[in-house]
Amino acid sequence: MSSFRAFRAFLNSPVGPKTTHFWGPAANFGFVVAGLADVKKPADKISGKMTAVLCVYSLSGMRFGYMVRPRNYLLMGCHAANETVQLYLLSRWAMGRRKSVNYSNE
């Protein structure tokens, strides 16, 4: 019976599934899924500008998730996951650009 009370408390909490504190981060995990889908793309198909914008967005989202009251650790977590994926994609994009530059003086 204790687990039912705990679940009920979660449902009615200020960060439970009846609030945007829950559904906002749940929707933001779509960015993580989209980023993971882009991992298999060739480096020349990755948009450097958009990936950099998503990095900044995720950093600001992580800060917001920490500063908002009550603290939204789910929001922080989804933006941390997205930051990780986007930084990986940005590094792949940068390495792809580096390889495409002709360094010879011919």
JSON list of C-alpha atoms in Angstrom, two decimals:
[
{"chain": "A", "resi": 1, "resn": "MET", "atom": "CA", "xyz": [0.00, 0.00, 0.00]},
{"chain": "A", "resi": 2, "resn": "SER", "atom": "CA", "xyz": [2.96, 2.29, 0.57]},
{"chain": "A", "resi": 3, "resn": "SER", "atom": "CA", "xyz": [3.99, 2.19, -3.08]},
{"chain": "A", "resi": 4, "resn": "PHE", "atom": "CA", "xyz": [0.49, 3.30, -4.11]},
{"chain": "A", "resi": 5, "resn": "ARG", "atom": "CA", "xyz": [0.76, 6.30, -1.80]},
{"chain": "A", "resi": 6, "resn": "ALA", "atom": "CA", "xyz": [4.16, 7.16, -3.21]},
{"chain": "A", "resi": 7, "resn": "PHE", "atom": "CA", "xyz": [2.82, 6.95, -6.76]},
{"chain": "A", "resi": 8, "resn": "ARG", "atom": "CA", "xyz": [-0.17, 9.08, -5.83]},
{"chain": "A", "resi": 9, "resn": "ALA", "atom": "CA", "xyz": [2.12, 11.64, -4.21]},
{"chain": "A", "resi": 10, "resn": "PHE", "atom": "CA", "xyz": [4.17, 11.74, -7.43]},
{"chain": "A", "resi": 11, "resn": "LEU", "atom": "CA", "xyz": [1.05, 12.24, -9.55]},
{"chain": "A", "resi": 12, "resn": "ASN", "atom": "CA", "xyz": [-0.02, 15.21, -7.43]},
{"chain": "A", "resi": 13, "resn": "SER", "atom": "CA", "xyz": [3.44, 16.70, -6.85]},
{"chain": "A", "resi": 14, "resn": "PRO", "atom": "CA", "xyz": [4.47, 20.11, -8.29]},
{"chain": "A", "resi": 15, "resn": "VAL", "atom": "CA", "xyz": [6.72, 18.30, -10.79]},
{"chain": "A", "resi": 16, "resn": "GLY", "atom": "CA", "xyz": [4.44, 15.35, -11.54]},
{"chain": "A", "resi": 17, "resn": "PRO", "atom": "CA", "xyz": [2.83, 14.31, -14.82]},
{"chain": "A", "resi": 18, "resn": "LYS", "atom": "CA", "xyz": [-0.06, 16.73, -14.34]},
{"chain": "A", "resi": 19, "resn": "THR", "atom": "CA", "xyz": [2.28, 19.69, -14.87]},
{"chain": "A", "resi": 20, "resn": "THR", "atom": "CA", "xyz": [4.48, 21.21, -17.55]},
{"chain": "A", "resi": 21, "resn": "HIS", "atom": "CA", "xyz": [7.45, 20.41, -15.30]},
{"chain": "A", "resi": 22, "resn": "PHE", "atom": "CA", "xyz": [7.01, 16.84, -16.50]},
{"chain": "A", "resi": 23, "resn": "TRP", "atom": "CA", "xyz": [5.69, 17.14, -20.06]},
{"chain": "A", "resi": 24, "resn": "GLY", "atom": "CA", "xyz": [8.08, 19.91, -21.17]},
{"chain": "A", "resi": 25, "resn": "PRO", "atom": "CA", "xyz": [11.18, 17.76, -20.59]},
{"chain": "A", "resi": 26, "resn": "ALA", "atom": "CA", "xyz": [9.41, 14.70, -21.97]},
{"chain": "A", "resi": 27, "resn": "ALA", "atom": "CA", "xyz": [8.81, 16.58, -25.23]},
{"chain": "A", "resi": 28, "resn": "ASN", "atom": "CA", "xyz": [12.38, 17.92, -25.24]},
{"chain": "A", "resi": 29, "resn": "PHE", "atom": "CA", "xyz": [13.71, 14.36, -25.37]},
{"chain": "A", "resi": 30, "resn": "GLY", "atom": "CA", "xyz": [12.63, 14.53, -29.02]},
{"chain": "A", "resi": 31, "resn": "PHE", "atom": "CA", "xyz": [15.72, 16.67, -29.65]},
{"chain": "A", "resi": 32, "resn": "VAL", "atom": "CA", "xyz": [17.88, 13.93, -28.16]},
{"chain": "A", "resi": 33, "resn": "VAL", "atom": "CA", "xyz": [16.24, 11.27, -30.33]},
{"chain": "A", "resi": 34, "resn": "ALA", "atom": "CA", "xyz": [16.66, 13.44, -33.45]},
{"chain": "A", "resi": 35, "resn": "GLY", "atom": "CA", "xyz": [20.31, 14.04, -32.59]},
{"chain": "A", "resi": 36, "resn": "LEU", "atom": "CA", "xyz": [20.91, 10.34, -32.13]},
{"chain": "A", "resi": 37, "resn": "ALA", "atom": "CA", "xyz": [19.35, 9.72, -35.54]},
{"chain": "A", "resi": 38, "resn": "ASP", "atom": "CA", "xyz": [21.84, 12.20, -37.03]},
{"chain": "A", "resi": 39, "resn": "VAL", "atom": "CA", "xyz": [24.83, 10.32, -35.59]},
{"chain": "A", "resi": 40, "resn": "LYS", "atom": "CA", "xyz": [24.83, 7.97, -38.58]},
{"chain": "A", "resi": 41, "resn": "LYS", "atom": "CA", "xyz": [24.68, 10.79, -41.13]},
{"chain": "A", "resi": 42, "resn": "PRO", "atom": "CA", "xyz": [27.80, 11.70, -43.07]},
{"chain": "A", "resi": 43, "resn": "ALA", "atom": "CA", "xyz": [29.66, 14.65, -41.53]},
{"chain": "A", "resi": 44, "resn": "ASP", "atom": "CA", "xyz": [29.00, 16.85, -44.58]},
{"chain": "A", "resi": 45, "resn": "LYS", "atom": "CA", "xyz": [25.23, 16.53, -44.01]},
{"chain": "A", "resi": 46, "resn": "ILE", "atom": "CA", "xyz": [25.43, 17.99, -40.46]},
{"chain": "A", "resi": 47, "resn": "SER", "atom": "CA", "xyz": [24.58, 21.67, -40.14]},
{"chain": "A", "resi": 48, "resn": "GLY", "atom": "CA", "xyz": [27.28, 23.33, -38.06]},
{"chain": "A", "resi": 49, "resn": "LYS", "atom": "CA", "xyz": [25.21, 26.46, -37.36]},
{"chain": "A", "resi": 50, "resn": "MET", "atom": "CA", "xyz": [22.12, 24.55, -36.24]},
{"chain": "A", "resi": 51, "resn": "THR", "atom": "CA", "xyz": [24.17, 22.19, -34.09]},
{"chain": "A", "resi": 52, "resn": "ALA", "atom": "CA", "xyz": [25.90, 25.14, -32.42]},
{"chain": "A", "resi": 53, "resn": "VAL", "atom": "CA", "xyz": [22.53, 26.79, -31.77]},
{"chain": "A", "resi": 54, "resn": "LEU", "atom": "CA", "xyz": [21.23, 23.59, -30.19]},
{"chain": "A", "resi": 55, "resn": "CYS", "atom": "CA", "xyz": [24.33, 23.49, -27.95]},
{"chain": "A", "resi": 56, "resn": "VAL", "atom": "CA", "xyz": [23.60, 27.01, -26.68]},
{"chain": "A", "resi": 57, "resn": "TYR", "atom": "CA", "xyz": [19.91, 26.16, -26.29]},
{"chain": "A", "resi": 58, "resn": "SER", "atom": "CA", "xyz": [20.70, 23.08, -24.23]},
{"chain": "A", "resi": 59, "resn": "LEU", "atom": "CA", "xyz": [23.13, 24.97, -22.00]},
{"chain": "A", "resi": 60, "resn": "SER", "atom": "CA", "xyz": [20.51, 27.61, -21.28]},
{"chain": "A", "resi": 61, "resn": "GLY", "atom": "CA", "xyz": [17.88, 24.91, -20.76]},
{"chain": "A", "resi": 62, "resn": "MET", "atom": "CA", "xyz": [20.11, 23.14, -18.24]},
{"chain": "A", "resi": 63, "resn": "ARG", "atom": "CA", "xyz": [20.58, 26.39, -16.31]},
{"chain": "A", "resi": 64, "resn": "PHE", "atom": "CA", "xyz": [16.84, 27.10, -16.39]},
{"chain": "A", "resi": 65, "resn": "GLY", "atom": "CA", "xyz": [16.05, 23.60, -15.14]},
{"chain": "A", "resi": 66, "resn": "TYR", "atom": "CA", "xyz": [18.33, 24.18, -12.18]},
{"chain": "A", "resi": 67, "resn": "MET", "atom": "CA", "xyz": [17.23, 27.73, -11.37]},
{"chain": "A", "resi": 68, "resn": "VAL", "atom": "CA", "xyz": [13.45, 27.27, -11.65]},
{"chain": "A", "resi": 69, "resn": "ARG", "atom": "CA", "xyz": [11.56, 26.50, -8.41]},
{"chain": "A", "resi": 70, "resn": "PRO", "atom": "CA", "xyz": [10.91, 23.70, -7.77]},
{"chain": "A", "resi": 71, "resn": "ARG", "atom": "CA", "xyz": [14.10, 22.50, -9.43]},
{"chain": "A", "resi": 72, "resn": "ASN", "atom": "CA", "xyz": [13.39, 20.49, -12.53]},
{"chain": "A", "resi": 73, "resn": "TYR", "atom": "CA", "xyz": [16.01, 17.77, -12.68]},
{"chain": "A", "resi": 74, "resn": "LEU", "atom": "CA", "xyz": [14.20, 16.02, -15.53]},
{"chain": "A", "resi": 75, "resn": "LEU", "atom": "CA", "xyz": [14.58, 19.16, -17.66]},
{"chain": "A", "resi": 76, "resn": "MET", "atom": "CA", "xyz": [18.22, 19.44, -16.67]},
{"chain": "A", "resi": 77, "resn": "GLY", "atom": "CA", "xyz": [18.77, 15.80, -17.58]},
{"chain": "A", "resi": 78, "resn": "CYS", "atom": "CA", "xyz": [17.17, 15.98, -21.00]},
{"chain": "A", "resi": 79, "resn": "HIS", "atom": "CA", "xyz": [19.18, 19.10, -21.88]},
{"chain": "A", "resi": 80, "resn": "ALA", "atom": "CA", "xyz": [22.38, 17.48, -20.58]},
{"chain": "A", "resi": 81, "resn": "ALA", "atom": "CA", "xyz": [21.70, 14.49, -22.83]},
{"chain": "A", "resi": 82, "resn": "ASN", "atom": "CA", "xyz": [21.01, 16.79, -25.78]},
{"chain": "A", "resi": 83, "resn": "GLU", "atom": "CA", "xyz": [24.16, 18.82, -25.05]},
{"chain": "A", "resi": 84, "resn": "THR", "atom": "CA", "xyz": [26.21, 15.63, -25.15]},
{"chain": "A", "resi": 85, "resn": "VAL", "atom": "CA", "xyz": [24.73, 14.51, -28.46]},
{"chain": "A", "resi": 86, "resn": "GLN", "atom": "CA", "xyz": [25.02, 17.96, -30.05]},
{"chain": "A", "resi": 87, "resn": "LEU", "atom": "CA", "xyz": [28.65, 18.40, -28.96]},
{"chain": "A", "resi": 88, "resn": "TYR", "atom": "CA", "xyz": [29.45, 15.02, -30.51]},
{"chain": "A", "resi": 89, "resn": "LEU", "atom": "CA", "xyz": [27.74, 16.07, -33.76]},
{"chain": "A", "resi": 90, "resn": "LEU", "atom": "CA", "xyz": [29.54, 19.42, -33.69]},
{"chain": "A", "resi": 91, "resn": "SER", "atom": "CA", "xyz": [32.89, 17.65, -33.31]},
{"chain": "A", "resi": 92, "resn": "ARG", "atom": "CA", "xyz": [32.04, 15.36, -36.25]},
{"chain": "A", "resi": 93, "resn": "TRP", "atom": "CA", "xyz": [31.07, 18.39, -38.33]},
{"chain": "A", "resi": 94, "resn": "ALA", "atom": "CA", "xyz": [34.32, 20.19, -37.43]},
{"chain": "A", "resi": 95, "resn": "MET", "atom": "CA", "xyz": [36.43, 17.12, -38.24]},
{"chain": "A", "resi": 96, "resn": "GLY", "atom": "CA", "xyz": [34.61, 16.75, -41.56]},
{"chain": "A", "resi": 97, "resn": "ARG", "atom": "CA", "xyz": [35.30, 20.40, -42.42]},
{"chain": "A", "resi": 98, "resn": "ARG", "atom": "CA", "xyz": [38.94, 19.99, -41.44]},
{"chain": "A", "resi": 99, "resn": "LYS", "atom": "CA", "xyz": [39.34, 17.00, -43.75]},
{"chain": "A", "resi": 100, "resn": "SER", "atom": "CA", "xyz": [37.69, 18.82, -46.68]},
{"chain": "A", "resi": 101, "resn": "VAL", "atom": "CA", "xyz": [40.09, 21.79, -46.51]},
{"chain": "A", "resi": 102, "resn": "ASN", "atom": "CA", "xyz": [43.02, 21.54, -48.91]},
{"chain": "A", "resi": 103, "resn": "TYR", "atom": "CA", "xyz": [46.22, 22.28, -46.98]},
{"chain": "A", "resi": 104, "resn": "SER", "atom": "CA", "xyz": [48.62, 22.04, -49.91]},
{"chain": "A", "resi": 105, "resn": "ASN", "atom": "CA", "xyz": [50.07, 25.17, -51.54]},
{"chain": "A", "resi": 106, "resn": "GLU", "atom": "CA", "xyz": [49.84, 23.81, -55.06]}
]
